[in-house]
PDB file of C-alpha atoms in Angstrom:
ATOM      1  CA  UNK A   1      91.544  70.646 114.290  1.00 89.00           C
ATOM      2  CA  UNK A   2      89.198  70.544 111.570  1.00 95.00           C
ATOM      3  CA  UNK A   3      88.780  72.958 107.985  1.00 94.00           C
ATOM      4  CA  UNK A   4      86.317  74.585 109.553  1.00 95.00           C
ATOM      5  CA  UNK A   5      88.016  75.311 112.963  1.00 95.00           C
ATOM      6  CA  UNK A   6      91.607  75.974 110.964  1.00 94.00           C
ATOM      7  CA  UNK A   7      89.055  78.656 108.560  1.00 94.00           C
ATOM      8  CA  UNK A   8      88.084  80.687 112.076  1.00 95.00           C
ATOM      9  CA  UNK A   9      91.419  80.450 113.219  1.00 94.00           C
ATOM     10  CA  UNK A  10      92.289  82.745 109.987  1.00 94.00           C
ATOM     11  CA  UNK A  11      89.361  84.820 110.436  1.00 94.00           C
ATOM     12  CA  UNK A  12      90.557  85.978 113.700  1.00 95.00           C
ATOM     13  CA  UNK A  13      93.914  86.965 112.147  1.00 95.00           C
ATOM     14  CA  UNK A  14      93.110  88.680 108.857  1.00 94.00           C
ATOM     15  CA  UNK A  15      88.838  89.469 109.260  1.00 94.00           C
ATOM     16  CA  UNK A  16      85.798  88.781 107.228  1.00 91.00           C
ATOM     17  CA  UNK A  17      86.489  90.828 104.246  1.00 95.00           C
ATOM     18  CA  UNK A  18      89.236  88.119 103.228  1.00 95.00           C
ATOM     19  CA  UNK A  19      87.528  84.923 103.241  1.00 95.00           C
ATOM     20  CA  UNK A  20      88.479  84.541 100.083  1.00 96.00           C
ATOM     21  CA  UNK A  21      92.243  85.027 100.483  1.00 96.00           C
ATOM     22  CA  UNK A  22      91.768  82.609 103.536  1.00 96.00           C
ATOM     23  CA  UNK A  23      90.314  79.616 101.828  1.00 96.00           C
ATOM     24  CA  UNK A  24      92.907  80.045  98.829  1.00 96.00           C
ATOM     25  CA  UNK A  25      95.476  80.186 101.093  1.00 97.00           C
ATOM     26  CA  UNK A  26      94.158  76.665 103.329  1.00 96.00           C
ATOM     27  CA  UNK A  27      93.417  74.889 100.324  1.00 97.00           C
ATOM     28  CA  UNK A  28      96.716  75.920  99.116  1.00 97.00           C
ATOM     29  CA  UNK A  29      98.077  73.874 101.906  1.00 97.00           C
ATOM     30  CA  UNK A  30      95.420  70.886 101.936  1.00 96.00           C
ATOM     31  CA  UNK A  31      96.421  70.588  97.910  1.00 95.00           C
ATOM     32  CA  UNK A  32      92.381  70.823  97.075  1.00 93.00           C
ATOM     33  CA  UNK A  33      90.486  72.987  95.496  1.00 92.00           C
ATOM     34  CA  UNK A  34      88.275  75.720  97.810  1.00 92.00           C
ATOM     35  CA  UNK A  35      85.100  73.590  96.708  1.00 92.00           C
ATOM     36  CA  UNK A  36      86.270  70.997  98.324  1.00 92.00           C
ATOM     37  CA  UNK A  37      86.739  73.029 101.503  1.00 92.00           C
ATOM     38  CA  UNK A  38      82.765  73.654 101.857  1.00 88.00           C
ATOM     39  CA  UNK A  39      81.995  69.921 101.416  1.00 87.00           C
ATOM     40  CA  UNK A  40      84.456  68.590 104.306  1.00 91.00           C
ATOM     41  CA  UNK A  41      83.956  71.300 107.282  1.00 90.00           C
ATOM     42  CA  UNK A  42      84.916  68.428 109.342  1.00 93.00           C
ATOM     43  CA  UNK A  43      87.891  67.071 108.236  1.00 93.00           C
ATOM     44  CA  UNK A  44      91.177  66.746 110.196  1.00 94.00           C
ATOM     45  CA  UNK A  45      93.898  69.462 109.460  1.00 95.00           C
ATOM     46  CA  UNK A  46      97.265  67.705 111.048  1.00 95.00           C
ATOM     47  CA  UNK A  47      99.477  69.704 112.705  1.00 95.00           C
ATOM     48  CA  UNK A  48     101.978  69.970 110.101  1.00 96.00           C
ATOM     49  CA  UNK A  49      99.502  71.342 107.941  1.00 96.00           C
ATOM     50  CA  UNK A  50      97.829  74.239 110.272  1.00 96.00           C
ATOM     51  CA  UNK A  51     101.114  74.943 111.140  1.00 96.00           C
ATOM     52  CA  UNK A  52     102.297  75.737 107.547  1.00 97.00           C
ATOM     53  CA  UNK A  53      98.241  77.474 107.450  1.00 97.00           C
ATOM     54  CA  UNK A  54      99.114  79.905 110.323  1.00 96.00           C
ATOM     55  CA  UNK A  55     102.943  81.002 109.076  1.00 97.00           C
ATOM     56  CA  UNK A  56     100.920  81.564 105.191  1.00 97.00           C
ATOM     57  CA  UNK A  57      98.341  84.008 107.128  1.00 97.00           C
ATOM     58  CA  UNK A  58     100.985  85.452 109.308  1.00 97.00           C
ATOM     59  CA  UNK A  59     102.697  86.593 106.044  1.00 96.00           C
ATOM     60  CA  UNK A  60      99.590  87.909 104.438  1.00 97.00           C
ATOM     61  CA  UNK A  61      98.802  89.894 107.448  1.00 96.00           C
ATOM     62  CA  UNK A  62     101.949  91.575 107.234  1.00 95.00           C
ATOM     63  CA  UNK A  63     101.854  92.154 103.772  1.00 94.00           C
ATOM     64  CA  UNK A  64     102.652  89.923 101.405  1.00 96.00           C
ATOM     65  CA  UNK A  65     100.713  89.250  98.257  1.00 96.00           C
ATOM     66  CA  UNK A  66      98.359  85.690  98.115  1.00 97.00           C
ATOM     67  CA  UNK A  67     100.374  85.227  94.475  1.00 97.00           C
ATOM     68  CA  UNK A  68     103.355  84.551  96.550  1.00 98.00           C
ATOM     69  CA  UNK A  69     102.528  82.448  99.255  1.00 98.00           C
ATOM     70  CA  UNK A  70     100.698  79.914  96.283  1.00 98.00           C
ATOM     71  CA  UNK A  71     103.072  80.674  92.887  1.00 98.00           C
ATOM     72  CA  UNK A  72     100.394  80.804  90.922  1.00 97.00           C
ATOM     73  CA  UNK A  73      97.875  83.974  89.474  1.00 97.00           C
ATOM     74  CA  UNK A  74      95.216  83.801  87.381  1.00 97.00           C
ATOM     75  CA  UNK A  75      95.637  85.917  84.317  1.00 98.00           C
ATOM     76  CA  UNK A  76      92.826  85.397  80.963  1.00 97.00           C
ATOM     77  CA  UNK A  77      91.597  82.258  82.468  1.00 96.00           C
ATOM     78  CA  UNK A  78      95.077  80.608  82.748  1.00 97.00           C
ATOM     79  CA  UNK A  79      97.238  79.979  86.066  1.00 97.00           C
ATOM     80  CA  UNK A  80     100.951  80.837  86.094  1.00 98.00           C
ATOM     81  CA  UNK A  81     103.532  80.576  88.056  1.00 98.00           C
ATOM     82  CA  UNK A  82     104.823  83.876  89.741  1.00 98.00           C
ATOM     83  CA  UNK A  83     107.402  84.274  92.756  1.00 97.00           C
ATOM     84  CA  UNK A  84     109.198  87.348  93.299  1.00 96.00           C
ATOM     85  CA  UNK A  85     111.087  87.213  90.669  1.00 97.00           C
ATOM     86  CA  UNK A  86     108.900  88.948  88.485  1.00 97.00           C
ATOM     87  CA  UNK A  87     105.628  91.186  88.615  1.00 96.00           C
ATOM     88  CA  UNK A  88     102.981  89.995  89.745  1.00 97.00           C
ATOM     89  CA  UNK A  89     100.001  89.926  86.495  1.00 97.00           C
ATOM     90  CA  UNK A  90      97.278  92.366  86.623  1.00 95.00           C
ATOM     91  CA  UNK A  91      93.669  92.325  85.746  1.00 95.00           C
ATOM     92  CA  UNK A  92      93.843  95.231  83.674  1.00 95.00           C
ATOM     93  CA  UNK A  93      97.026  94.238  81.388  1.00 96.00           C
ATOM     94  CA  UNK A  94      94.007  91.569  80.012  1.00 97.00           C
ATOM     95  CA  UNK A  95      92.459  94.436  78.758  1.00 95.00           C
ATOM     96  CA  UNK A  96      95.872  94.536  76.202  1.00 94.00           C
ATOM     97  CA  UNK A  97      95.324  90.998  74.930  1.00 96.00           C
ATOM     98  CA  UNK A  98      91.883  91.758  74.339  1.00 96.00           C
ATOM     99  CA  UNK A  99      92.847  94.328  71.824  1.00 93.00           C
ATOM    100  CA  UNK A 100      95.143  92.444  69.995  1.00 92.00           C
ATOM    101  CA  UNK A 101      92.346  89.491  70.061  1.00 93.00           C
ATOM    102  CA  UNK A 102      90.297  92.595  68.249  1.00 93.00           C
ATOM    103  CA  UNK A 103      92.608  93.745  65.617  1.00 90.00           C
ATOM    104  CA  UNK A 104      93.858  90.076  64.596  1.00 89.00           C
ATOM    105  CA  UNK A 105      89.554  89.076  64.167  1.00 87.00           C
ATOM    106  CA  UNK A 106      88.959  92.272  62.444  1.00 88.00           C
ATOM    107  CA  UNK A 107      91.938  91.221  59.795  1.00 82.00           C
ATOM    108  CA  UNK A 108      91.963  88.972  57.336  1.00 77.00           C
ATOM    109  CA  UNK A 109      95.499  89.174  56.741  1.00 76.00           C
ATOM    110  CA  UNK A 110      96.162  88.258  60.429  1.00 78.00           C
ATOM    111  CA  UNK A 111      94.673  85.283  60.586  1.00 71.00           C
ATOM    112  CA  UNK A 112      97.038  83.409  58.351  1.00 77.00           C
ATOM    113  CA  UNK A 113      99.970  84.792  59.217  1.00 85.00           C
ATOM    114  CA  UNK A 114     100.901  87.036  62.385  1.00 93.00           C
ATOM    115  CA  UNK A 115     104.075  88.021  64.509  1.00 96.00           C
ATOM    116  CA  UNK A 116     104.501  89.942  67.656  1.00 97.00           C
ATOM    117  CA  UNK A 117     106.891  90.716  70.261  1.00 98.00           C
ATOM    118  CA  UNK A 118     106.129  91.248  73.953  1.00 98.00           C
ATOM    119  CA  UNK A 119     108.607  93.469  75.535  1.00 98.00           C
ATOM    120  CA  UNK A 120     109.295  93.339  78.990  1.00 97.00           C
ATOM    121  CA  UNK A 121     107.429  89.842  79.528  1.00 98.00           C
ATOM    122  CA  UNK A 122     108.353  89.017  83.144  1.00 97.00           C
ATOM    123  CA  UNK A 123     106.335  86.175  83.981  1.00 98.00           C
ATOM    124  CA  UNK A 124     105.284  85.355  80.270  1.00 98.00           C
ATOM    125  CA  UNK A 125     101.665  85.893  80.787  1.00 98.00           C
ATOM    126  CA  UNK A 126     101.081  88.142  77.204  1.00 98.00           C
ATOM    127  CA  UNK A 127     103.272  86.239  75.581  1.00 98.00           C
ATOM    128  CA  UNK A 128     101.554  82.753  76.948  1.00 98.00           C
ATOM    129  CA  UNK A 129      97.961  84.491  76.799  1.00 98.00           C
ATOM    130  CA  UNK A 130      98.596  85.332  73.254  1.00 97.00           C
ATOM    131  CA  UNK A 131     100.250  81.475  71.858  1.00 97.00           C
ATOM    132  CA  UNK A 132      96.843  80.299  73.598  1.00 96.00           C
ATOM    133  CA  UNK A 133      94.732  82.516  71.098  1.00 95.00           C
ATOM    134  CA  UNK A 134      96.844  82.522  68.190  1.00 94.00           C
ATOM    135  CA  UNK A 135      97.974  78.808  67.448  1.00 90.00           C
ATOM    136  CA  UNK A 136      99.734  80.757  63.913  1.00 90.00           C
ATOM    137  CA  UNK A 137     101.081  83.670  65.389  1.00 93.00           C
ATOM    138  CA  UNK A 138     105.083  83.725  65.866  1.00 95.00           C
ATOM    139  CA  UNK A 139     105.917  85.252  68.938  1.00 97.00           C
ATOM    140  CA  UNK A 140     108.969  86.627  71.122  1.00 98.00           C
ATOM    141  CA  UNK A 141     108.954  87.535  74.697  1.00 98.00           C
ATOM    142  CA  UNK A 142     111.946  89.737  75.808  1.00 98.00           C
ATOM    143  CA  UNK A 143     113.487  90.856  79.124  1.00 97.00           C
ATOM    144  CA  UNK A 144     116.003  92.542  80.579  1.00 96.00           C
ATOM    145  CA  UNK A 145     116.371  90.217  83.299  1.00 96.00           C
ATOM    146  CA  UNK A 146     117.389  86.345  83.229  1.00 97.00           C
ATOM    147  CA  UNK A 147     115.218  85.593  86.755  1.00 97.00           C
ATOM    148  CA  UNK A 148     112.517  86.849  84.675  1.00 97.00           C
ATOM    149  CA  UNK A 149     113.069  84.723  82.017  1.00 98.00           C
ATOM    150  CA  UNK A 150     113.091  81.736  84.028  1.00 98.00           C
ATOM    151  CA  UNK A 151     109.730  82.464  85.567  1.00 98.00           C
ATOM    152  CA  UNK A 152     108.115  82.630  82.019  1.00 98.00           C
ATOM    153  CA  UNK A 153     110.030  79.656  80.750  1.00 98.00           C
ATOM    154  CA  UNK A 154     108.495  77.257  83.226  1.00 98.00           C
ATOM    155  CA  UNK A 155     105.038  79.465  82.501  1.00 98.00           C
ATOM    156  CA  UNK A 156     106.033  78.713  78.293  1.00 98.00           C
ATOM    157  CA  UNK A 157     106.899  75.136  79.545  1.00 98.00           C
ATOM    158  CA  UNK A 158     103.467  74.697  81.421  1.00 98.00           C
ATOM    159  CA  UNK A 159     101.293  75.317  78.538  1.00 97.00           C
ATOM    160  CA  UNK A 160     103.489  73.469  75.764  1.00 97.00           C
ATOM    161  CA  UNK A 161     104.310  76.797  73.692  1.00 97.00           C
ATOM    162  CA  UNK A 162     108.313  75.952  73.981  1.00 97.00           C
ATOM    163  CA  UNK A 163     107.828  76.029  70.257  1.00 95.00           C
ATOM    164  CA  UNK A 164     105.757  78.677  69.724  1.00 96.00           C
ATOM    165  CA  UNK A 165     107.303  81.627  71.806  1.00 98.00           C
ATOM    166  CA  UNK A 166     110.956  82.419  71.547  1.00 98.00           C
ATOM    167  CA  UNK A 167     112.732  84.125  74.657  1.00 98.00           C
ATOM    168  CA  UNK A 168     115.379  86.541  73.923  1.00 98.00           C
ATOM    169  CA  UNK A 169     117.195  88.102  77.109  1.00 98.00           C
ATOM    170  CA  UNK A 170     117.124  92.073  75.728  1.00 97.00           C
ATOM    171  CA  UNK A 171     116.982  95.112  76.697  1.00 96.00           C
ATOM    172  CA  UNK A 172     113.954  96.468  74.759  1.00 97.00           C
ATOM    173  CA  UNK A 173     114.211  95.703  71.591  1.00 97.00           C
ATOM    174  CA  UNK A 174     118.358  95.826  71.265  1.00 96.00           C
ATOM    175  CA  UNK A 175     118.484  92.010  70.611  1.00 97.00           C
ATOM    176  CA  UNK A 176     116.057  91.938  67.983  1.00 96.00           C
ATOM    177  CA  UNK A 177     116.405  95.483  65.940  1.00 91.00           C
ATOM    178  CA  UNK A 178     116.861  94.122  62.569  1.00 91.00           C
ATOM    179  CA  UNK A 179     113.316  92.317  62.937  1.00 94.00           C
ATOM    180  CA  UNK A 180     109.960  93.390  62.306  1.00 95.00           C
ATOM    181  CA  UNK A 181     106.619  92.989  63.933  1.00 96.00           C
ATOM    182  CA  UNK A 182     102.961  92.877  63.222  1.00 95.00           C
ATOM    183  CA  UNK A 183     102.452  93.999  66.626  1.00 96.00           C
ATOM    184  CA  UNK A 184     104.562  95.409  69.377  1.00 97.00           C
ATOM    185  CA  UNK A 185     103.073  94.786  73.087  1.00 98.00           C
ATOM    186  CA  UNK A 186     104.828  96.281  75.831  1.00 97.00           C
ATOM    187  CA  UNK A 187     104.227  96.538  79.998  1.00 96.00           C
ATOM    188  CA  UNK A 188     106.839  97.908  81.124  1.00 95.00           C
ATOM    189  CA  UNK A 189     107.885  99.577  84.396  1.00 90.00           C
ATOM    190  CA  UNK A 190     106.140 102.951  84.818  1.00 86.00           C
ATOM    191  CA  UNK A 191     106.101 103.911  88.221  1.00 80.00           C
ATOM    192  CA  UNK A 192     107.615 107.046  88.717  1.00 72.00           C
ATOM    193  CA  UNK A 193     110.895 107.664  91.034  1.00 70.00           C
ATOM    194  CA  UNK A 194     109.817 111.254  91.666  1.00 55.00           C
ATOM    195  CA  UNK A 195     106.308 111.879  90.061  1.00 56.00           C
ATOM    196  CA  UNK A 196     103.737 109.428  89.401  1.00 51.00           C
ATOM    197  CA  UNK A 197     104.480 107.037  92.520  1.00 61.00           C
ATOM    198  CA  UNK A 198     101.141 105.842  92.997  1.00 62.00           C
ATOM    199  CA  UNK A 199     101.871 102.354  94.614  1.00 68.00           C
ATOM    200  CA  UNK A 200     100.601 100.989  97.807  1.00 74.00           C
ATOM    201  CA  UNK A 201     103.211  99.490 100.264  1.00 71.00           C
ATOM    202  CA  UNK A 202     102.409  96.280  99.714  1.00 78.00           C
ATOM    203  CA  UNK A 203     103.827  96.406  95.963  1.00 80.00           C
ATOM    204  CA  UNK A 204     106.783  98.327  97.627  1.00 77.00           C
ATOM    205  CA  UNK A 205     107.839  96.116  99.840  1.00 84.00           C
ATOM    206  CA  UNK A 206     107.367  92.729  97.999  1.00 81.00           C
ATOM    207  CA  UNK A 207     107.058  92.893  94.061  1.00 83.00           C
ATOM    208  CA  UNK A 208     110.708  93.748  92.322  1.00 87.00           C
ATOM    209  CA  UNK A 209     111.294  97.273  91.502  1.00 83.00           C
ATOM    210  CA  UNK A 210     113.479  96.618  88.828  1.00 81.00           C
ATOM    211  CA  UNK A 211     109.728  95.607  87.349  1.00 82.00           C
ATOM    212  CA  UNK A 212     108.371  98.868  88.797  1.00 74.00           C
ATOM    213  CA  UNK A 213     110.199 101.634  88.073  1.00 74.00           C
ATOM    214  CA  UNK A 214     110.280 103.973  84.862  1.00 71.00           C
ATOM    215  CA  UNK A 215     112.800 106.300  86.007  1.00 69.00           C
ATOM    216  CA  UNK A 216     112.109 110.264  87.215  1.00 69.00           C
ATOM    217  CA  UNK A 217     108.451 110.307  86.174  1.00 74.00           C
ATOM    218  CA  UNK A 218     107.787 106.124  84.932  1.00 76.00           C
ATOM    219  CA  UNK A 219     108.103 106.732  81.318  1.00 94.00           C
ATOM    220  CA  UNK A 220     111.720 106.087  80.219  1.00 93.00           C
ATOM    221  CA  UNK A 221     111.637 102.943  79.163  1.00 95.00           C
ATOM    222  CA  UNK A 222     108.810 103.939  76.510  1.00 96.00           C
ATOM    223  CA  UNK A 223     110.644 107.038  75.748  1.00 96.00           C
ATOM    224  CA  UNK A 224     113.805 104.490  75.035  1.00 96.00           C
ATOM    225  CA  UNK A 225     111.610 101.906  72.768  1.00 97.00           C
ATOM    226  CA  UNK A 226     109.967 104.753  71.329  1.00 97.00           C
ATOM    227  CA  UNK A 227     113.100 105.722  70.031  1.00 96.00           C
ATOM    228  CA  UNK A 228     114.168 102.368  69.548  1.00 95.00           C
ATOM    229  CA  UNK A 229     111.294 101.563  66.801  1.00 96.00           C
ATOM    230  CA  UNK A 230     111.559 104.876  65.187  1.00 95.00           C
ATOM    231  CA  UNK A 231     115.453 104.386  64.215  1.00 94.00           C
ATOM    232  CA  UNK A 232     114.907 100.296  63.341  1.00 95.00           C
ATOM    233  CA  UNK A 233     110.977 100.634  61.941  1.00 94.00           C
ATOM    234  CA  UNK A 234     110.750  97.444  64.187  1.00 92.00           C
ATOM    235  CA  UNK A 235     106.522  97.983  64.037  1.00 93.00           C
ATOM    236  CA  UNK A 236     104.486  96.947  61.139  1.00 92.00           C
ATOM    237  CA  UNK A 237     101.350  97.698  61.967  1.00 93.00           C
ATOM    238  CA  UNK A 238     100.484  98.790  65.674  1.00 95.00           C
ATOM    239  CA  UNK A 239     102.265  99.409  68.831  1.00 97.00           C
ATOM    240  CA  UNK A 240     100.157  98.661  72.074  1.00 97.00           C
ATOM    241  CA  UNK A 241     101.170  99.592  75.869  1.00 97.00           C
ATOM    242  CA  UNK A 242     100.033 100.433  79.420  1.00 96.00           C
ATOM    243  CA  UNK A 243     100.532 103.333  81.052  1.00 95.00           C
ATOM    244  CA  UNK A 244     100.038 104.915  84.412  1.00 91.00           C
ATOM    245  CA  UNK A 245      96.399 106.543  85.385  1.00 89.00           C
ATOM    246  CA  UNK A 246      98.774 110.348  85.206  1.00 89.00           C
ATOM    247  CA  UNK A 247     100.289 109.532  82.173  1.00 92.00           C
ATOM    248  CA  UNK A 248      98.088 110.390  79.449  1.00 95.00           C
ATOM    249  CA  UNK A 249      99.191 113.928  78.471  1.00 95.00           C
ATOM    250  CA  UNK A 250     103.088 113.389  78.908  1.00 94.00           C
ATOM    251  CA  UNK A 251     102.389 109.895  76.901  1.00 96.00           C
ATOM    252  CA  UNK A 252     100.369 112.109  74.382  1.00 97.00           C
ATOM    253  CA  UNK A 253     103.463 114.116  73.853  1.00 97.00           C
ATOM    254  CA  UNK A 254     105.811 111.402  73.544  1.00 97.00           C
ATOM    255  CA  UNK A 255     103.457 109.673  70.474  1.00 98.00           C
ATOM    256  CA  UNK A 256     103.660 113.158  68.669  1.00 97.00           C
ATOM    257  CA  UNK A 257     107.178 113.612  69.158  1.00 97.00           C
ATOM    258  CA  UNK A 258     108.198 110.006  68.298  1.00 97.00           C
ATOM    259  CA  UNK A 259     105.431 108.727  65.490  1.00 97.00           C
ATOM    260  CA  UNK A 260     104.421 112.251  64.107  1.00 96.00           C
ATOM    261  CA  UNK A 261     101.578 112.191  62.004  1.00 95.00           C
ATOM    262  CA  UNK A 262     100.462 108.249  63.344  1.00 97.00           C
ATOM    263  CA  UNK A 263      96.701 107.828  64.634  1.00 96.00           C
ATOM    264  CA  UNK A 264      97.145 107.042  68.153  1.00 97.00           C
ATOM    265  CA  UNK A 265      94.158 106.288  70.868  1.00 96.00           C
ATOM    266  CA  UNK A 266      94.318 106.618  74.987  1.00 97.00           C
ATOM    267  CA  UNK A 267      91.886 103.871  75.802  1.00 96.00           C
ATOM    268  CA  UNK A 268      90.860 103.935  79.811  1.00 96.00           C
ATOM    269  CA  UNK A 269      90.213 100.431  81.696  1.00 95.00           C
ATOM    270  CA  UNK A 270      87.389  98.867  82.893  1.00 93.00           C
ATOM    271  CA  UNK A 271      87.454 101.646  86.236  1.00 94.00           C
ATOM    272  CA  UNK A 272      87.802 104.280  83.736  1.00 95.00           C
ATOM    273  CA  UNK A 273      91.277 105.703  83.814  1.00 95.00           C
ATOM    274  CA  UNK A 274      93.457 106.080  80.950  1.00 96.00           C
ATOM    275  CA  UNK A 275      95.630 103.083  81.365  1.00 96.00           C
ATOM    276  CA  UNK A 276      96.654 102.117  77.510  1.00 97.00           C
ATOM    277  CA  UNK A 277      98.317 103.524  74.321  1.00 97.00           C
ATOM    278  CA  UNK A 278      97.765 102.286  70.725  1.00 97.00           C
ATOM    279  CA  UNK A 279      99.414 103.893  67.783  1.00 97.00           C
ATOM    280  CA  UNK A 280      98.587 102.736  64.500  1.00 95.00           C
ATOM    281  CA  UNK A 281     101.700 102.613  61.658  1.00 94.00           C
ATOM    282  CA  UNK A 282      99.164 101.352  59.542  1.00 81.00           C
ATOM    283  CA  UNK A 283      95.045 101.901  59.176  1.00 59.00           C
TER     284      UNK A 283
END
């Protein structure tokens, strides 16, 4: 059987409108890039291989995510490892290390000199994205969970930033209360138990909930580092986070009630719903 042949035989299975997941997933297999799929059309696929082809697209069709089946994602123009261990990275959480890219070029002061703390890293990728941009900023990626931790260690290890971003095993910010931050960047769960469960079945049924879930209505966690970073003073200058599309006015409430006073901006994403926070302890 040849690329081309092995590229219908996955068209039959998942359609047209997933080509692309199709040729990621065969040159996946082949070890080549998807360029190299258009140039040799008639090149043998062994047995072995289409075999291992067909069982990838058998587990797509039923639902499970292309990040999977290849460990790897792209996420601000890097590829990480990601298994189910942790989230899988999101377009839009780019969108936060593009506003810390913003506030560190529109500072003088934060060029020189510049810590932050990514809570709730799972895979790594703020954390890593960040060590990429900043080669002085210190940096420390928490999480709850040690599976996590090992996913953005080999993601740390992959990039060389062993020395430049410190893992800390934490809940929130409980390991690290008597430091303080330049800037505190959080994703955390905030899928809603009961209200705010937009999330297709897909996510459901493959990507861990323990990385999902925000309690009742998705925003405990930021309720509990909220009150974390009020009773420490952990932030020095702002606090950045993504939310859920139906979070704005209950997040809105939470900012008064916690940083009283603070200016604070809902920003929407690039498909314009309000998807992150930024309060400012400092102007």
């Amino acid at each position: 059987m040849t690329i081309q042949e092995a590229l219908q035989k996955g068209l039959q299975v998942l359609g047209k409108d997933q080509i692309l997941e199709i040729e990621v997933l065969l040159s996946y297999v082949l070890e080549k890039d998807r360029e190299y799929l258009f140039g040799h059309k008639e090149q043998e696929v062994n047995d072995n291989e289409f075999n291992k082809f067909k069982t990838l697209i058998k587990r797509h069709h039923n639902g499970e995510p292309i990040a999977y089946l290849t460990y790897e994602k792209e996420f601000f123009g890097m590829k990480l490892y990601v298994d189910k261990r942790v989230l899988i990275p999101r377009p839009e959480t780019e969108m936060l290390v593009e506003k810390i890219i913003e506030f560190v070029k529109n500072s003088k002061k934060y060029k020189k000199e510049l810590s932050i703390i990514d809570v709730g890293t799972g895979s790594g990728n703020i954390a890593v994205a960040l060590a990429k941009q900043f080669s002085h900023a210190d940096i420390t990626a928490t999480d709850i969970s040690l599976k996590a931790l090992e996913v953005a260690r080999k993601n740390i290890k992959k990039y060389g930033f062993e020395k430049k971003i410190r893992l800390i095993k934490s809940n929130l910010l409980e390991k690290v209360k008597d430091k303080k931050f330049d800037m505190i960047v959080a994703n955390l769960p905030y899928i809603g138990i009961e209200k705010n469960n937009f999330v297709s079945r897909e996510t459901l049924e493959f990507e861990p909930h323990k990385a999902l879930f925000g309690g009742n209505d998705g925003l405990f966690l930021y309720e509990k580092l909220f009150e974390f970073i009020k009773k420490y003073e952990n932030c020095n200058v702002y606090l950045l986070g993504e939310i859920g599309f139906m979070h704005r006015e209950k997040m809105e409430e939470l900012i008064k009630e916690y940083f009283f006073g603070l200016k604070f901006e809902i920003i929407q994403d690039l498909a314009g719903l309000d998807r992150y926070f930024i309060v400012h302890f400092k102007s």
